[in-house]
Protein backbone atom coordinates (compact mmCIF):
# COMPACT_ATOMS: atom_id res chain seq x y z
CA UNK A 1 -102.97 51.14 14.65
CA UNK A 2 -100.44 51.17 18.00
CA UNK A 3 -101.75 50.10 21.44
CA UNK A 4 -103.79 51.94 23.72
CA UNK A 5 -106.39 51.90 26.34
CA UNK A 6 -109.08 54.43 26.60
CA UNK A 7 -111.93 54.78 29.56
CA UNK A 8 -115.35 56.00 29.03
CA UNK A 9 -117.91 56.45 31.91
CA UNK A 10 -121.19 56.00 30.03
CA UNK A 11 -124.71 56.17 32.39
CA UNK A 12 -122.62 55.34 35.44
CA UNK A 13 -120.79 52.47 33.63
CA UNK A 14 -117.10 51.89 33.39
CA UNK A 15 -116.36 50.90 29.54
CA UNK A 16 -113.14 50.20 29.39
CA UNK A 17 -111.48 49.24 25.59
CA UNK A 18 -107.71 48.59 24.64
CA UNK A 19 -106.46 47.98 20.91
CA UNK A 20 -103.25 46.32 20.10
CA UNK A 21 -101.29 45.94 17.21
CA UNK A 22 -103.68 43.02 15.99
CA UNK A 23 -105.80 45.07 15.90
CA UNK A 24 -108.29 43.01 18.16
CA UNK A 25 -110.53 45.06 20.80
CA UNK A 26 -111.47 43.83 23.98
CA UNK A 27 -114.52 45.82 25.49
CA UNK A 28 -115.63 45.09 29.23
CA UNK A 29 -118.75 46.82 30.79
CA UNK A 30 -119.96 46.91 34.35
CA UNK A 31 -121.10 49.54 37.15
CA UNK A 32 -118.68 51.88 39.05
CA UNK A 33 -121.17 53.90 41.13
CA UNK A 34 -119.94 51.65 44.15
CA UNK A 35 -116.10 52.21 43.20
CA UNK A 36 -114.59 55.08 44.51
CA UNK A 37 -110.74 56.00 44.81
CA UNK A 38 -110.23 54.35 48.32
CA UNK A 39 -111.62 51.09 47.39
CA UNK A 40 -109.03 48.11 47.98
CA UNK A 41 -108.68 45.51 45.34
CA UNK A 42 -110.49 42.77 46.95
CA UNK A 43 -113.28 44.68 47.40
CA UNK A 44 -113.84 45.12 43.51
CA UNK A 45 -116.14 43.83 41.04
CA UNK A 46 -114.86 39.90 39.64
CA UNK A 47 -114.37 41.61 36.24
CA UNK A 48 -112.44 44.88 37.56
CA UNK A 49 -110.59 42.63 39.63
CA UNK A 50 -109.89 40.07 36.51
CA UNK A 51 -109.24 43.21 34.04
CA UNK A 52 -106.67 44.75 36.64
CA UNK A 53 -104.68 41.39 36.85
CA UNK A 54 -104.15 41.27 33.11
CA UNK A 55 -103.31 45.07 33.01
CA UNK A 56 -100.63 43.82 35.50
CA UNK A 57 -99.64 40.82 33.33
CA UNK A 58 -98.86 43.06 30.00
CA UNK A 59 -97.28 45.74 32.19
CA UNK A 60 -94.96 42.84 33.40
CA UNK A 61 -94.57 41.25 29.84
CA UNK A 62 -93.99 44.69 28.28
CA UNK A 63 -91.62 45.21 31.03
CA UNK A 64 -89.55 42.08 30.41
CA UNK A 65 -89.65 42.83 26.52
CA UNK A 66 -88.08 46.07 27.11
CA UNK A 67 -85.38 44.55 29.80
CA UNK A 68 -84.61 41.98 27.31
CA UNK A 69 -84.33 44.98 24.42
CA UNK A 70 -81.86 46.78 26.71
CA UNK A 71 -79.80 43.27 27.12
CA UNK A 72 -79.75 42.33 23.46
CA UNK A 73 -80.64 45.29 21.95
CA UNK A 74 -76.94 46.91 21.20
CA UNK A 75 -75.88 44.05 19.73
CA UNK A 76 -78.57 44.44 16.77
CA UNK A 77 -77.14 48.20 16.88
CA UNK A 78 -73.72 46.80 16.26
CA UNK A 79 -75.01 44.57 13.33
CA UNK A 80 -76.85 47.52 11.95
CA UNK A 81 -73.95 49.81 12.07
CA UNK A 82 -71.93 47.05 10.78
CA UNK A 83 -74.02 46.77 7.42
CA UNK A 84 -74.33 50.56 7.15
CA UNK A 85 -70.26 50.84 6.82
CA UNK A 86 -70.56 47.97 5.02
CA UNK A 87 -73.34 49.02 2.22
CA UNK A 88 -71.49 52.76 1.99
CA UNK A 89 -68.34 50.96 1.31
CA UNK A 90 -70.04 49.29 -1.32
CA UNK A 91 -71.64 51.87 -2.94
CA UNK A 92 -67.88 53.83 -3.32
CA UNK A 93 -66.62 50.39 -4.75
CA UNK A 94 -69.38 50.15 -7.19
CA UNK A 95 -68.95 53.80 -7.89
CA UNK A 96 -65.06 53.46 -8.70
CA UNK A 97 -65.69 49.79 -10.89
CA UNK A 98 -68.48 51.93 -12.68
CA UNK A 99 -65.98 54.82 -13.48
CA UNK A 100 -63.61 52.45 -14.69
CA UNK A 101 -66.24 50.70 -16.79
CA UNK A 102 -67.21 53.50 -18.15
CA UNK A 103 -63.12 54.65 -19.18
CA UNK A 104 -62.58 50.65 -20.49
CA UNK A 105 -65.81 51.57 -22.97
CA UNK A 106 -64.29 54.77 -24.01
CA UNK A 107 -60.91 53.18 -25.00
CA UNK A 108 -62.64 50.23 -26.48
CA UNK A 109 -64.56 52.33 -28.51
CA UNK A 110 -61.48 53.95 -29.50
CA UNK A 111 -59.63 50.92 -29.98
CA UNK A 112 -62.21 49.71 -32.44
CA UNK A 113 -62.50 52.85 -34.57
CA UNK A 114 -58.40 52.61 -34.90
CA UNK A 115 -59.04 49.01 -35.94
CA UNK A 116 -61.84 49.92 -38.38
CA UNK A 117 -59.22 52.85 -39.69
CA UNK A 118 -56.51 50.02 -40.21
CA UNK A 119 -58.61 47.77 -42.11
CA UNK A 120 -59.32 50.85 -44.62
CA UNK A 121 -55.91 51.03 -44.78
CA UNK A 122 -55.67 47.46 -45.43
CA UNK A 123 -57.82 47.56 -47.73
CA UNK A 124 -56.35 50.56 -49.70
CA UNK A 125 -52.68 48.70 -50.14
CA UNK A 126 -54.63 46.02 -51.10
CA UNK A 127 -55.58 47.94 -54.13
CA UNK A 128 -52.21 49.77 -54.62
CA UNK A 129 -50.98 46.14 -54.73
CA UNK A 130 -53.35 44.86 -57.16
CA UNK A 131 -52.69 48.20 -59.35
CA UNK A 132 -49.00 47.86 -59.66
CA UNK A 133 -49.02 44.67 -61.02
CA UNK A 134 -51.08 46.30 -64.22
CA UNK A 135 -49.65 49.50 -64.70
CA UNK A 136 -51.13 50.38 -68.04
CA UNK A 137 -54.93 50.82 -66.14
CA UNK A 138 -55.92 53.97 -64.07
CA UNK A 139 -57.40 53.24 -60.89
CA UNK A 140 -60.18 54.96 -59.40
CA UNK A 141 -58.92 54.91 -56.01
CA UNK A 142 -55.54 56.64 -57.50
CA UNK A 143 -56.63 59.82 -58.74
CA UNK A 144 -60.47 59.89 -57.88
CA UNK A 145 -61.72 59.06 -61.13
CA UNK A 146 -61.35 56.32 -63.63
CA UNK A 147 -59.86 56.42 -67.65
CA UNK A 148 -63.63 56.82 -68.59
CA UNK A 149 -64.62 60.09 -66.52
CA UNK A 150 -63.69 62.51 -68.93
């Protein structure tokens, strides 16, 4: 809930109630039959009189709040707009790293199926190797099928 004040004249009774952000109310109760629009300060109840002065008092602190907001307040502007450049560089750095994250996987991935292809190959004059040095036997990686498929 914000702040507020609100009035209600109830059986010729002033009620008066405020709220603030605590959330805390404050009600205050006594007769305004005998107040009228050209009565002077002094000549108003203790509790009118009491409520008025610390209406005056929060006007005052709320007034020095928002001087002091108006002093200080563009320099937390300045930090703000600071950090917004700041977090939309960011994001565009992290963006580019991310592309080039993503084109380093690719060529890995590439990289290791060439690697996988060279070990076949590896493999394969491996067995060319081992088959030249008995040339009487047919190998099965030679022709597809062994002396025995027939």
């Amino acid at each position: 809930m914000g702040e507020g004040c609100n009035t209600y004249n109830n059986n010729n009774k002033f009620i008066y109630f405020c709220y603030r952000q605590n959330q805390t109310v404050i009600a205050t109760n006594f007769r305004i039959d005998n107040i009228t629009p050209n009565t002077r300060f002094s000549e108003l109840p203790e509790q009118a009189q009491k409520e008025l002065d610390e209406l005056f008092q929060y006007i005052r602190s709320q007034g020095q709040k928002c001087e002091y907001i108006l002093k200080h307040g563009r320099q937390h502007v300045d930090t703000i707009q600071n950090g917004k450049s700041q977090t939309e560089a960011l994001e565009q750095d992290l963006a580019a790293l991310s592309s080039s994250l993503k084109v380093q996987k690719q060529n890995l991935e590439h990289l290791f199926d060439q690697a996988g292809e060279q070990l076949r190959h590896a493999a394969d004059a491996s067995n060319i190797i081992e088959a030249s040095k008995d040339p009487g036997r047919a190998s099965r990686w030679l022709f597809g099928y062994g002396s025995d498929d027939e």
